[in-house]
């Protein structure tokens, strides 16, 4: 502990967390101990405190169960995202707000509902990818879990939008290069990150454009891409082509490292907790196969509770944020317009009032909890921007747990992990990419 000091300066009448480094502010601490930083800051200062994100960039953190309301407030929106990562996010849902956001979101929502995903046969795609990737693990002596789940998640997203399995490596490469656009280096010369990111962006743009145009000419709308491409809003209009392309790129971004990290944490906890591993093998064996559709998830309460608990302890999106655009009062303070208010999801999910024994992996806390409160699903955000891929993530993660248990259970094997696994925090909470799980006899 003692990452922040009791002595705090005030800014706009609210405490600036202590323990700042010159110039870099809290970043060196947050990069190494993000969860501990927010838990300690809440204990020391209460729900509101400033975090110095370096170079004089301050973010007001609101660490309270009440922060759920901020996601729904009309006095705050997501427009700051355009400045932070405009090249990466384009004109996708995540940078839009108000009526334009609602219009596109309402058009795309049905494709991502349990019914829409079943019609698009997402269960079959997820099952096929899991069998291909997880199936061989029974014959391995170890699994490098972070790269492995990353590949699974990316293959699923790409196959969901109809990219043939034979083209996956080219898409994976282009996508990895495209991520260079997130690096804010102003130099745009050949070979530099910005240049490589833009080149890959043009490649993805052209290929996605072809896919969208093809999908719009088809007579049927069975696959996810055709459903998205042919969906019409209340005025009978299609989503504009450029916007649809940017949203397809967003799907790969938003639905890739997030689920990959959650699946990796599930595997790690299962490798550390034989009791939960045995319960999962028993459940998967009884069902005989992983869930084939979102409707079948109810047959996998053990896998679901392991997914929910891994997500609670390690929410991949550790903190979300909104910028103040109207009159906003928090904890009796009037918050100036233009302030970026950070919401430390990671601390909300370890609030002892809502989650007793908050630092312990206890999947049983989710048993019998079919109706979820907004706080319980806060790892997916809340309000109008609530994760579009919520049902995909749920399906994918439960299917992963079931496939893992079936594959290794049948071979009389299980995974073994070190007792302590280091976390990485940027850009998502994930296990250290170097972590290796052993495959051992059960
Ligand atoms: C465990 C997995 C996942 C987690 C924890 C997660 C978390 C989140 C969070 C925190 C947000 C922001 C919500 C807000 O600001 O209110 C978000 C938005 C979004 N997510 Fe996810 N996500 C996951 C998986 C996925 C998947 C698999 C997809 C796609 C198939 C996806 C697509 C999206 C999209 C498109 C948005 C933007 C929605 C909007 O702005 O309207 N996510 N997600």
CSV table of C-alpha atoms and ligand atoms in Angstrom, one decimal, residues 71 78 93-95 101 105 112 157 160 247 250-251 254-256 258-259 262 307 311 315-317 320-322 345 378-390 392-393 396-397, ligand 1:
chain,number,residue,atom,x,y,z
A,71,UNK,CA,-23.0,6.6,-18.1
A,78,UNK,CA,-18.2,10.3,-25.3
A,93,UNK,CA,-20.5,4.1,-32.5
A,94,UNK,CA,-18.0,4.7,-29.7
A,95,UNK,CA,-17.3,8.4,-30.8
A,101,UNK,CA,-25.6,7.4,-32.2
A,105,UNK,CA,-27.1,1.7,-32.7
A,112,UNK,CA,-26.3,-8.6,-31.8
A,157,UNK,CA,-14.5,-11.8,-35.0
A,160,UNK,CA,-18.3,-13.6,-37.8
A,247,UNK,CA,-18.0,0.0,-37.1
A,250,UNK,CA,-14.5,-1.2,-34.2
A,251,UNK,CA,-15.9,-4.8,-33.7
A,254,UNK,CA,-13.6,-3.8,-29.1
A,255,UNK,CA,-14.2,-7.5,-29.3
A,256,UNK,CA,-10.7,-8.8,-29.5
A,258,UNK,CA,-11.4,-7.8,-24.2
A,259,UNK,CA,-12.6,-11.4,-24.7
A,262,UNK,CA,-11.2,-12.7,-20.1
A,307,UNK,CA,-16.7,-16.2,-16.7
A,311,UNK,CA,-14.5,-10.6,-15.5
A,315,UNK,CA,-12.4,-6.2,-16.1
A,316,UNK,CA,-10.4,-5.7,-19.3
A,317,UNK,CA,-11.6,-2.1,-19.6
A,320,UNK,CA,-14.1,4.2,-18.8
A,321,UNK,CA,-14.7,8.0,-19.1
A,322,UNK,CA,-17.1,10.7,-20.1
A,345,UNK,CA,-14.7,0.1,-13.2
A,378,UNK,CA,-20.5,-2.5,-15.3
A,379,UNK,CA,-17.5,-4.3,-17.0
A,380,UNK,CA,-19.5,-3.7,-20.2
A,381,UNK,CA,-20.3,-0.1,-19.4
A,382,UNK,CA,-23.9,1.2,-19.1
A,383,UNK,CA,-26.4,3.4,-20.8
A,384,UNK,CA,-26.5,4.1,-24.6
A,385,UNK,CA,-22.9,2.9,-25.2
A,386,UNK,CA,-23.4,-0.4,-23.3
A,387,UNK,CA,-21.2,-3.0,-25.0
A,388,UNK,CA,-22.8,-4.0,-28.4
A,389,UNK,CA,-20.9,-7.4,-28.2
A,390,UNK,CA,-22.2,-8.3,-24.7
A,392,UNK,CA,-21.0,-12.4,-28.2
A,393,UNK,CA,-18.5,-12.1,-25.3
A,396,UNK,CA,-17.5,-17.0,-26.6
A,397,UNK,CA,-16.2,-17.2,-23.0
B,1,LIG,C1,-15.4,-9.5,-22.1
B,1,LIG,C2,-15.6,-8.9,-23.2
B,1,LIG,C3,-15.9,-7.4,-23.4
B,1,LIG,C4,-15.9,-6.4,-22.5
B,1,LIG,C5,-15.5,-6.4,-21.0
B,1,LIG,C6,-16.4,-5.2,-23.2
B,1,LIG,C7,-16.5,-4.0,-22.6
B,1,LIG,C8,-17.0,-2.8,-23.2
B,1,LIG,C9,-17.1,-1.5,-22.7
B,1,LIG,C10,-16.7,-1.1,-21.2
B,1,LIG,C11,-17.6,-0.7,-23.6
B,1,LIG,C12,-17.9,0.8,-23.4
B,1,LIG,C13,-19.3,1.0,-22.9
B,1,LIG,C14,-19.5,2.4,-22.4
B,1,LIG,O1,-18.7,3.3,-22.6
B,1,LIG,O2,-20.6,2.6,-21.9
B,1,LIG,C15,-17.8,-1.5,-24.8
B,1,LIG,C16,-18.4,-1.0,-26.0
B,1,LIG,C17,-18.4,-1.7,-27.1
B,1,LIG,N1,-18.2,-3.0,-27.3
B,1,LIG,FE1,-17.5,-4.3,-25.9
B,1,LIG,N2,-16.7,-5.5,-24.5
B,1,LIG,C18,-16.4,-6.9,-24.7
B,1,LIG,C19,-16.6,-7.6,-25.8
B,1,LIG,C20,-17.0,-7.1,-27.0
B,1,LIG,C21,-17.2,-7.9,-28.2
B,1,LIG,C22,-17.0,-9.4,-28.3
B,1,LIG,C23,-17.7,-7.0,-29.2
B,1,LIG,C24,-18.0,-7.3,-30.6
B,1,LIG,C25,-18.4,-8.4,-31.1
B,1,LIG,C26,-17.8,-5.7,-28.6
B,1,LIG,C27,-18.2,-4.6,-29.2
B,1,LIG,C28,-18.4,-3.3,-28.6
B,1,LIG,C29,-18.8,-2.2,-29.3
B,1,LIG,C30,-19.2,-2.1,-30.8
B,1,LIG,C31,-18.9,-1.1,-28.4
B,1,LIG,C32,-19.3,0.3,-28.6
B,1,LIG,C33,-20.8,0.5,-28.4
B,1,LIG,C34,-21.3,1.9,-28.5
B,1,LIG,O3,-20.5,2.8,-28.4
B,1,LIG,O4,-22.5,2.0,-28.7
B,1,LIG,N3,-17.4,-5.8,-27.3
B,1,LIG,N4,-17.4,-2.8,-24.5
